[in-house]
């Protein structure tokens, strides 16, 4: 099975797994250094648009991404050639990071507007709305505070405490890192579905065959649903997945316009 691995896919697997092992067991500071942060975070560096792809949250996160590359990558490399499969992986990975950063900047701008509105005119209603919009950052005890604040809306101590809470949430949100090669993998998935749409794949859960185009269509719709739903308790960067799909589709469409460019 491993003898069927193509050179670029094999090297990407080895490099990514090695990076995970080093960061997880020998140099844990690398994960925080290489992860991708909000562009206005003190921890952000432009090199993170590349390095975040080689960091993973845990072993399962690593396995799921590398397993996808292992399954779909070799056939794509044989068809596209080593240069294009590498371009596909890297462009989708880096591009996903860039687009996700833009999405994060948009969300941070929305949060900043909510905070500014509260600072201009503090009220329990505005604070409660902020909590509802960002529930993942608050413990259940915050509702006891909202109740107390609602009974004493002019209390300066409570107003200051509310402001402190808002700024604390902003600080946490601006320093949430993104790691993983999922954006690159989703680019590989859409490329596989576009080039080999009727290839039969056998799922483990549920155990049934499905064509590649339908499997990727399901993943795409599921990803779009999660981007629209925007569950704040979900720590998966669905927008990065969607970005990988869009960029990967764009690359394959461009390459297919002139088949003489394939090598």
C-alpha positions as YAML, in Angstrom:
chain: A
units: angstrom
residues:
- id: 1
  name: UNK
  ca: [0.00, 0.00, 0.00]
- id: 2
  name: UNK
  ca: [2.75, 2.46, 0.93]
- id: 3
  name: UNK
  ca: [4.65, 1.54, -2.24]
- id: 4
  name: UNK
  ca: [1.95, 3.36, -4.20]
- id: 5
  name: UNK
  ca: [2.80, 6.67, -2.55]
- id: 6
  name: UNK
  ca: [3.99, 9.30, -5.01]
- id: 7
  name: UNK
  ca: [7.03, 11.47, -4.16]
- id: 8
  name: UNK
  ca: [5.34, 14.79, -3.35]
- id: 9
  name: UNK
  ca: [2.56, 13.19, -1.32]
- id: 10
  name: UNK
  ca: [5.09, 11.09, 0.58]
- id: 11
  name: UNK
  ca: [7.25, 14.11, 1.39]
- id: 12
  name: UNK
  ca: [4.26, 16.18, 2.50]
- id: 13
  name: UNK
  ca: [3.18, 13.35, 4.79]
- id: 14
  name: UNK
  ca: [6.66, 12.95, 6.26]
- id: 15
  name: UNK
  ca: [7.22, 16.68, 6.80]
- id: 16
  name: UNK
  ca: [3.81, 17.27, 8.38]
- id: 17
  name: UNK
  ca: [4.01, 14.25, 10.68]
- id: 18
  name: UNK
  ca: [7.57, 15.14, 11.68]
- id: 19
  name: UNK
  ca: [6.51, 18.74, 12.45]
- id: 20
  name: UNK
  ca: [3.69, 17.44, 14.64]
- id: 21
  name: UNK
  ca: [5.96, 15.06, 16.55]
- id: 22
  name: UNK
  ca: [8.56, 17.77, 17.18]
- id: 23
  name: UNK
  ca: [5.94, 20.30, 18.32]
- id: 24
  name: UNK
  ca: [3.99, 17.81, 20.43]
- id: 25
  name: UNK
  ca: [6.84, 16.04, 22.20]
- id: 26
  name: UNK
  ca: [10.06, 18.04, 21.95]
- id: 27
  name: UNK
  ca: [9.39, 21.73, 21.27]
- id: 28
  name: UNK
  ca: [5.79, 22.58, 22.28]
- id: 29
  name: UNK
  ca: [6.51, 26.30, 21.87]
- id: 30
  name: UNK
  ca: [6.62, 25.77, 18.10]
- id: 31
  name: UNK
  ca: [2.87, 25.27, 17.95]
- id: 32
  name: UNK
  ca: [2.16, 28.72, 19.38]
- id: 33
  name: UNK
  ca: [4.91, 30.23, 17.21]
- id: 34
  name: UNK
  ca: [3.78, 28.65, 13.92]
- id: 35
  name: UNK
  ca: [-0.02, 28.80, 14.38]
- id: 36
  name: UNK
  ca: [-1.94, 31.48, 12.47]
- id: 37
  name: UNK
  ca: [-3.23, 34.39, 14.55]
- id: 38
  name: UNK
  ca: [-5.46, 37.38, 13.85]
- id: 39
  name: UNK
  ca: [-3.46, 39.88, 11.81]
- id: 40
  name: UNK
  ca: [-3.66, 42.56, 14.53]
- id: 41
  name: UNK
  ca: [-2.65, 40.17, 17.29]
- id: 42
  name: UNK
  ca: [0.72, 40.71, 18.93]
- id: 43
  name: UNK
  ca: [1.46, 37.07, 18.11]
- id: 44
  name: UNK
  ca: [0.90, 37.40, 14.36]
- id: 45
  name: UNK
  ca: [3.71, 37.05, 11.84]
- id: 46
  name: UNK
  ca: [3.32, 36.87, 8.05]
- id: 47
  name: UNK
  ca: [5.22, 33.57, 7.94]
- id: 48
  name: UNK
  ca: [2.31, 31.96, 9.80]
- id: 49
  name: UNK
  ca: [0.29, 31.88, 6.55]
- id: 50
  name: UNK
  ca: [2.64, 29.06, 5.57]
- id: 51
  name: UNK
  ca: [3.69, 27.48, 8.86]
- id: 52
  name: UNK
  ca: [0.18, 26.98, 10.30]
- id: 53
  name: UNK
  ca: [-0.41, 24.20, 7.75]
- id: 54
  name: UNK
  ca: [2.21, 22.01, 9.42]
- id: 55
  name: UNK
  ca: [0.83, 22.33, 12.95]
- id: 56
  name: UNK
  ca: [-2.14, 20.30, 14.21]
- id: 57
  name: UNK
  ca: [-4.31, 20.46, 17.31]
- id: 58
  name: UNK
  ca: [-3.94, 16.79, 18.24]
- id: 59
  name: UNK
  ca: [-3.26, 13.34, 16.84]
- id: 60
  name: UNK
  ca: [-6.77, 12.87, 15.45]
- id: 61
  name: UNK
  ca: [-6.62, 16.21, 13.66]
- id: 62
  name: UNK
  ca: [-3.31, 15.19, 12.11]
- id: 63
  name: UNK
  ca: [-4.56, 11.71, 11.18]
- id: 64
  name: UNK
  ca: [-7.73, 12.94, 9.45]
- id: 65
  name: UNK
  ca: [-5.85, 15.42, 7.28]
- id: 66
  name: UNK
  ca: [-3.00, 13.08, 6.42]
- id: 67
  name: UNK
  ca: [-5.34, 10.18, 5.75]
- id: 68
  name: UNK
  ca: [-7.21, 12.31, 3.22]
- id: 69
  name: UNK
  ca: [-3.95, 13.26, 1.52]
- id: 70
  name: UNK
  ca: [-2.86, 9.62, 1.58]
- id: 71
  name: UNK
  ca: [-6.09, 8.45, -0.09]
- id: 72
  name: UNK
  ca: [-6.64, 11.17, -2.69]
- id: 73
  name: UNK
  ca: [-3.18, 12.63, -3.23]
- id: 74
  name: UNK
  ca: [-1.32, 9.88, -5.14]
- id: 75
  name: UNK
  ca: [-3.82, 9.57, -8.00]
- id: 76
  name: UNK
  ca: [-3.94, 13.35, -8.32]
- id: 77
  name: UNK
  ca: [-0.15, 13.52, -8.42]
- id: 78
  name: UNK
  ca: [-0.02, 10.87, -11.13]
- id: 79
  name: UNK
  ca: [-2.55, 12.82, -13.20]
- id: 80
  name: UNK
  ca: [-1.46, 16.41, -12.53]
- id: 81
  name: UNK
  ca: [2.24, 15.80, -12.07]
- id: 82
  name: UNK
  ca: [4.40, 16.54, -9.02]
- id: 83
  name: UNK
  ca: [4.62, 20.30, -9.60]
- id: 84
  name: UNK
  ca: [0.89, 20.85, -9.84]
- id: 85
  name: UNK
  ca: [-0.04, 18.69, -6.86]
- id: 86
  name: UNK
  ca: [2.46, 20.68, -4.78]
- id: 87
  name: UNK
  ca: [1.05, 23.95, -6.13]
- id: 88
  name: UNK
  ca: [-2.47, 22.74, -5.35]
- id: 89
  name: UNK
  ca: [-1.58, 21.82, -1.76]
- id: 90
  name: UNK
  ca: [0.41, 24.95, -0.99]
- id: 91
  name: UNK
  ca: [-1.83, 27.48, -2.75]
- id: 92
  name: UNK
  ca: [-4.98, 26.06, -1.15]
- id: 93
  name: UNK
  ca: [-3.30, 25.97, 2.26]
- id: 94
  name: UNK
  ca: [-1.81, 29.47, 2.14]
- id: 95
  name: UNK
  ca: [-4.87, 30.88, 0.36]
- id: 96
  name: UNK
  ca: [-7.19, 29.42, 2.99]
- id: 97
  name: UNK
  ca: [-5.13, 31.10, 5.68]
- id: 98
  name: UNK
  ca: [-5.33, 34.45, 3.90]
- id: 99
  name: UNK
  ca: [-9.08, 34.25, 3.31]
- id: 100
  name: UNK
  ca: [-9.71, 33.02, 6.84]
- id: 101
  name: UNK
  ca: [-7.70, 35.96, 8.17]
- id: 102
  name: UNK
  ca: [-9.95, 38.30, 6.21]
- id: 103
  name: UNK
  ca: [-12.99, 36.54, 7.65]
- id: 104
  name: UNK
  ca: [-11.55, 36.83, 11.16]
- id: 105
  name: UNK
  ca: [-10.86, 40.54, 10.60]
- id: 106
  name: UNK
  ca: [-14.50, 41.01, 9.58]
- id: 107
  name: UNK
  ca: [-15.74, 39.23, 12.70]
- id: 108
  name: UNK
  ca: [-13.35, 41.19, 14.90]
- id: 109
  name: UNK
  ca: [-14.63, 44.41, 13.35]
- id: 110
  name: UNK
  ca: [-18.18, 43.38, 14.24]
- id: 111
  name: UNK
  ca: [-17.08, 42.67, 17.80]
- id: 112
  name: UNK
  ca: [-15.28, 46.01, 18.03]
- id: 113
  name: UNK
  ca: [-18.43, 47.79, 16.86]
- id: 114
  name: UNK
  ca: [-20.48, 46.04, 19.55]
- id: 115
  name: UNK
  ca: [-17.94, 46.99, 22.21]
- id: 116
  name: UNK
  ca: [-17.84, 50.61, 21.01]
- id: 117
  name: UNK
  ca: [-21.63, 50.75, 21.12]
- id: 118
  name: UNK
  ca: [-21.62, 49.52, 24.71]
- id: 119
  name: UNK
  ca: [-18.90, 51.98, 25.73]
- id: 120
  name: UNK
  ca: [-20.90, 54.84, 24.18]
- id: 121
  name: UNK
  ca: [-24.10, 53.88, 25.93]
- id: 122
  name: UNK
  ca: [-23.67, 51.12, 28.54]
- id: 123
  name: UNK
  ca: [-26.79, 49.07, 29.20]
- id: 124
  name: UNK
  ca: [-27.68, 45.56, 30.39]
- id: 125
  name: UNK
  ca: [-29.46, 44.97, 27.06]
- id: 126
  name: UNK
  ca: [-26.32, 45.62, 25.00]
- id: 127
  name: UNK
  ca: [-24.19, 43.51, 27.31]
- id: 128
  name: UNK
  ca: [-26.70, 40.65, 27.16]
- id: 129
  name: UNK
  ca: [-26.74, 40.88, 23.34]
- id: 130
  name: UNK
  ca: [-22.94, 40.66, 23.29]
- id: 131
  name: UNK
  ca: [-23.06, 37.54, 25.48]
- id: 132
  name: UNK
  ca: [-25.63, 35.91, 23.19]
- id: 133
  name: UNK
  ca: [-23.46, 36.69, 20.16]
- id: 134
  name: UNK
  ca: [-20.34, 35.24, 21.82]
- id: 135
  name: UNK
  ca: [-21.54, 32.51, 24.24]
- id: 136
  name: UNK
  ca: [-18.43, 30.38, 23.89]
- id: 137
  name: UNK
  ca: [-16.39, 32.91, 25.85]
- id: 138
  name: UNK
  ca: [-18.64, 33.11, 28.90]
- id: 139
  name: UNK
  ca: [-19.42, 30.78, 31.78]
- id: 140
  name: UNK
  ca: [-22.96, 30.22, 33.00]
- id: 141
  name: UNK
  ca: [-22.31, 32.56, 35.94]
- id: 142
  name: UNK
  ca: [-22.44, 35.51, 33.56]
- id: 143
  name: UNK
  ca: [-26.24, 35.35, 33.66]
- id: 144
  name: UNK
  ca: [-26.19, 36.03, 37.40]
- id: 145
  name: UNK
  ca: [-24.14, 39.12, 36.61]
- id: 146
  name: UNK
  ca: [-26.59, 40.17, 33.88]
- id: 147
  name: UNK
  ca: [-29.44, 39.80, 36.36]
- id: 148
  name: UNK
  ca: [-27.64, 41.97, 38.93]
- id: 149
  name: UNK
  ca: [-26.68, 44.52, 36.27]
- id: 150
  name: UNK
  ca: [-30.29, 44.67, 35.01]
- id: 151
  name: UNK
  ca: [-31.47, 45.59, 38.49]
- id: 152
  name: UNK
  ca: [-28.76, 48.27, 38.84]
- id: 153
  name: UNK
  ca: [-28.04, 49.61, 35.33]
- id: 154
  name: UNK
  ca: [-26.45, 52.83, 36.62]
- id: 155
  name: UNK
  ca: [-24.06, 51.13, 39.02]
- id: 156
  name: UNK
  ca: [-20.56, 52.23, 37.97]
- id: 157
  name: UNK
  ca: [-18.90, 49.16, 39.45]
- id: 158
  name: UNK
  ca: [-21.12, 46.85, 37.43]
- id: 159
  name: UNK
  ca: [-20.63, 48.92, 34.29]
- id: 160
  name: UNK
  ca: [-16.87, 48.73, 34.67]
- id: 161
  name: UNK
  ca: [-17.06, 45.01, 35.29]
- id: 162
  name: UNK
  ca: [-19.09, 44.63, 32.10]
- id: 163
  name: UNK
  ca: [-16.49, 46.64, 30.17]
- id: 164
  name: UNK
  ca: [-13.72, 44.47, 31.58]
- id: 165
  name: UNK
  ca: [-15.59, 41.37, 30.44]
- id: 166
  name: UNK
  ca: [-16.00, 42.72, 26.92]
- id: 167
  name: UNK
  ca: [-12.33, 43.60, 26.59]
- id: 168
  name: UNK
  ca: [-11.31, 40.23, 28.02]
- id: 169
  name: UNK
  ca: [-13.41, 38.44, 25.39]
- id: 170
  name: UNK
  ca: [-11.91, 40.61, 22.67]
- id: 171
  name: UNK
  ca: [-8.41, 39.74, 23.85]
- id: 172
  name: UNK
  ca: [-9.22, 36.02, 23.83]
- id: 173
  name: UNK
  ca: [-10.85, 36.18, 20.39]
- id: 174
  name: UNK
  ca: [-7.91, 38.05, 18.87]
- id: 175
  name: UNK
  ca: [-5.50, 35.39, 20.11]
- id: 176
  name: UNK
  ca: [-7.34, 32.23, 19.04]
- id: 177
  name: UNK
  ca: [-4.87, 30.37, 16.78]
- id: 178
  name: UNK
  ca: [-5.68, 28.36, 13.67]
- id: 179
  name: UNK
  ca: [-3.67, 25.25, 12.83]
- id: 180
  name: UNK
  ca: [-3.91, 22.39, 10.37]
- id: 181
  name: UNK
  ca: [-3.78, 21.48, 6.70]
- id: 182
  name: UNK
  ca: [-7.56, 21.18, 6.30]
- id: 183
  name: UNK
  ca: [-7.76, 24.04, 3.81]
- id: 184
  name: UNK
  ca: [-5.13, 22.35, 1.64]
- id: 185
  name: UNK
  ca: [-6.90, 18.98, 1.99]
- id: 186
  name: UNK
  ca: [-10.24, 20.43, 0.91]
- id: 187
  name: UNK
  ca: [-8.49, 21.77, -2.17]
- id: 188
  name: UNK
  ca: [-7.31, 18.23, -2.90]
- id: 189
  name: UNK
  ca: [-10.83, 16.87, -2.34]
- id: 190
  name: UNK
  ca: [-12.49, 19.27, -4.78]
- id: 191
  name: UNK
  ca: [-9.74, 18.66, -7.34]
- id: 192
  name: UNK
  ca: [-10.27, 14.90, -7.08]
- id: 193
  name: UNK
  ca: [-14.04, 15.29, -7.46]
- id: 194
  name: UNK
  ca: [-13.65, 17.53, -10.51]
- id: 195
  name: UNK
  ca: [-11.10, 15.31, -12.25]
- id: 196
  name: UNK
  ca: [-12.45, 11.90, -11.20]
- id: 197
  name: UNK
  ca: [-16.14, 12.63, -10.45]
- id: 198
  name: UNK
  ca: [-17.47, 9.11, -10.94]
- id: 199
  name: UNK
  ca: [-14.75, 7.25, -9.04]
- id: 200
  name: UNK
  ca: [-16.39, 4.93, -6.53]
- id: 201
  name: UNK
  ca: [-15.22, 5.39, -2.94]
- id: 202
  name: UNK
  ca: [-16.15, 3.00, -0.15]
- id: 203
  name: UNK
  ca: [-17.13, 4.69, 3.09]
- id: 204
  name: UNK
  ca: [-16.47, 3.12, 6.46]
- id: 205
  name: UNK
  ca: [-19.30, 4.97, 8.24]
- id: 206
  name: UNK
  ca: [-21.80, 4.11, 6.88]
- id: 207
  name: UNK
  ca: [-20.30, 1.14, 4.98]
- id: 208
  name: UNK
  ca: [-21.44, 1.97, 1.47]
- id: 209
  name: UNK
  ca: [-19.99, 3.01, -1.91]
- id: 210
  name: UNK
  ca: [-20.37, 6.60, -3.09]
- id: 211
  name: UNK
  ca: [-19.10, 8.53, -6.08]
- id: 212
  name: UNK
  ca: [-16.43, 11.14, -5.42]
- id: 213
  name: UNK
  ca: [-18.57, 14.00, -6.72]
- id: 214
  name: UNK
  ca: [-21.37, 13.21, -4.27]
- id: 215
  name: UNK
  ca: [-19.03, 12.82, -1.31]
- id: 216
  name: UNK
  ca: [-17.38, 16.18, -1.94]
- id: 217
  name: UNK
  ca: [-20.77, 17.78, -2.62]
- id: 218
  name: UNK
  ca: [-21.91, 16.61, 0.81]
- id: 219
  name: UNK
  ca: [-18.77, 17.99, 2.46]
- id: 220
  name: UNK
  ca: [-19.22, 21.26, 0.59]
- id: 221
  name: UNK
  ca: [-22.85, 21.70, 1.64]
- id: 222
  name: UNK
  ca: [-22.02, 20.72, 5.22]
- id: 223
  name: UNK
  ca: [-19.22, 23.29, 5.26]
- id: 224
  name: UNK
  ca: [-21.44, 26.05, 3.86]
- id: 225
  name: UNK
  ca: [-24.09, 25.22, 6.47]
- id: 226
  name: UNK
  ca: [-21.57, 25.55, 9.28]
- id: 227
  name: UNK
  ca: [-20.20, 28.84, 7.93]
- id: 228
  name: UNK
  ca: [-23.73, 30.27, 7.79]
- id: 229
  name: UNK
  ca: [-24.74, 28.78, 11.14]
- id: 230
  name: UNK
  ca: [-21.54, 30.14, 12.74]
- id: 231
  name: UNK
  ca: [-21.77, 28.17, 15.98]
- id: 232
  name: UNK
  ca: [-19.44, 30.01, 18.40]
- id: 233
  name: UNK
  ca: [-18.91, 26.79, 20.38]
- id: 234
  name: UNK
  ca: [-17.52, 25.04, 17.30]
- id: 235
  name: UNK
  ca: [-13.72, 25.24, 17.22]
- id: 236
  name: UNK
  ca: [-13.48, 24.08, 13.59]
- id: 237
  name: UNK
  ca: [-12.41, 26.72, 11.03]
- id: 238
  name: UNK
  ca: [-15.18, 25.93, 8.53]
- id: 239
  name: UNK
  ca: [-14.51, 29.09, 6.55]
- id: 240
  name: UNK
  ca: [-10.95, 27.87, 5.91]
- id: 241
  name: UNK
  ca: [-12.40, 24.58, 4.61]
- id: 242
  name: UNK
  ca: [-14.74, 26.47, 2.30]
- id: 243
  name: UNK
  ca: [-11.82, 28.62, 1.13]
- id: 244
  name: UNK
  ca: [-9.85, 25.50, 0.25]
- id: 245
  name: UNK
  ca: [-12.76, 24.19, -1.81]
- id: 246
  name: UNK
  ca: [-13.14, 27.45, -3.72]
- id: 247
  name: UNK
  ca: [-9.42, 27.91, -4.38]
- id: 248
  name: UNK
  ca: [-8.95, 24.27, -5.38]
- id: 249
  name: UNK
  ca: [-11.91, 24.44, -7.78]
- id: 250
  name: UNK
  ca: [-10.51, 27.64, -9.28]
- id: 251
  name: UNK
  ca: [-7.10, 26.07, -9.87]
- id: 252
  name: UNK
  ca: [-8.51, 22.95, -11.52]
- id: 253
  name: UNK
  ca: [-10.85, 25.03, -13.69]
- id: 254
  name: UNK
  ca: [-7.89, 27.15, -14.80]
- id: 255
  name: UNK
  ca: [-5.73, 24.12, -15.55]
- id: 256
  name: UNK
  ca: [-8.50, 22.34, -17.44]
- id: 257
  name: UNK
  ca: [-8.87, 25.29, -19.83]
- id: 258
  name: UNK
  ca: [-5.60, 24.24, -21.46]
- id: 259
  name: UNK
  ca: [-4.92, 20.54, -21.07]
- id: 260
  name: UNK
  ca: [-1.47, 21.03, -22.65]
- id: 261
  name: UNK
  ca: [-0.38, 22.61, -19.37]
- id: 262
  name: UNK
  ca: [-0.68, 19.29, -17.53]
- id: 263
  name: UNK
  ca: [2.61, 17.51, -16.85]
...
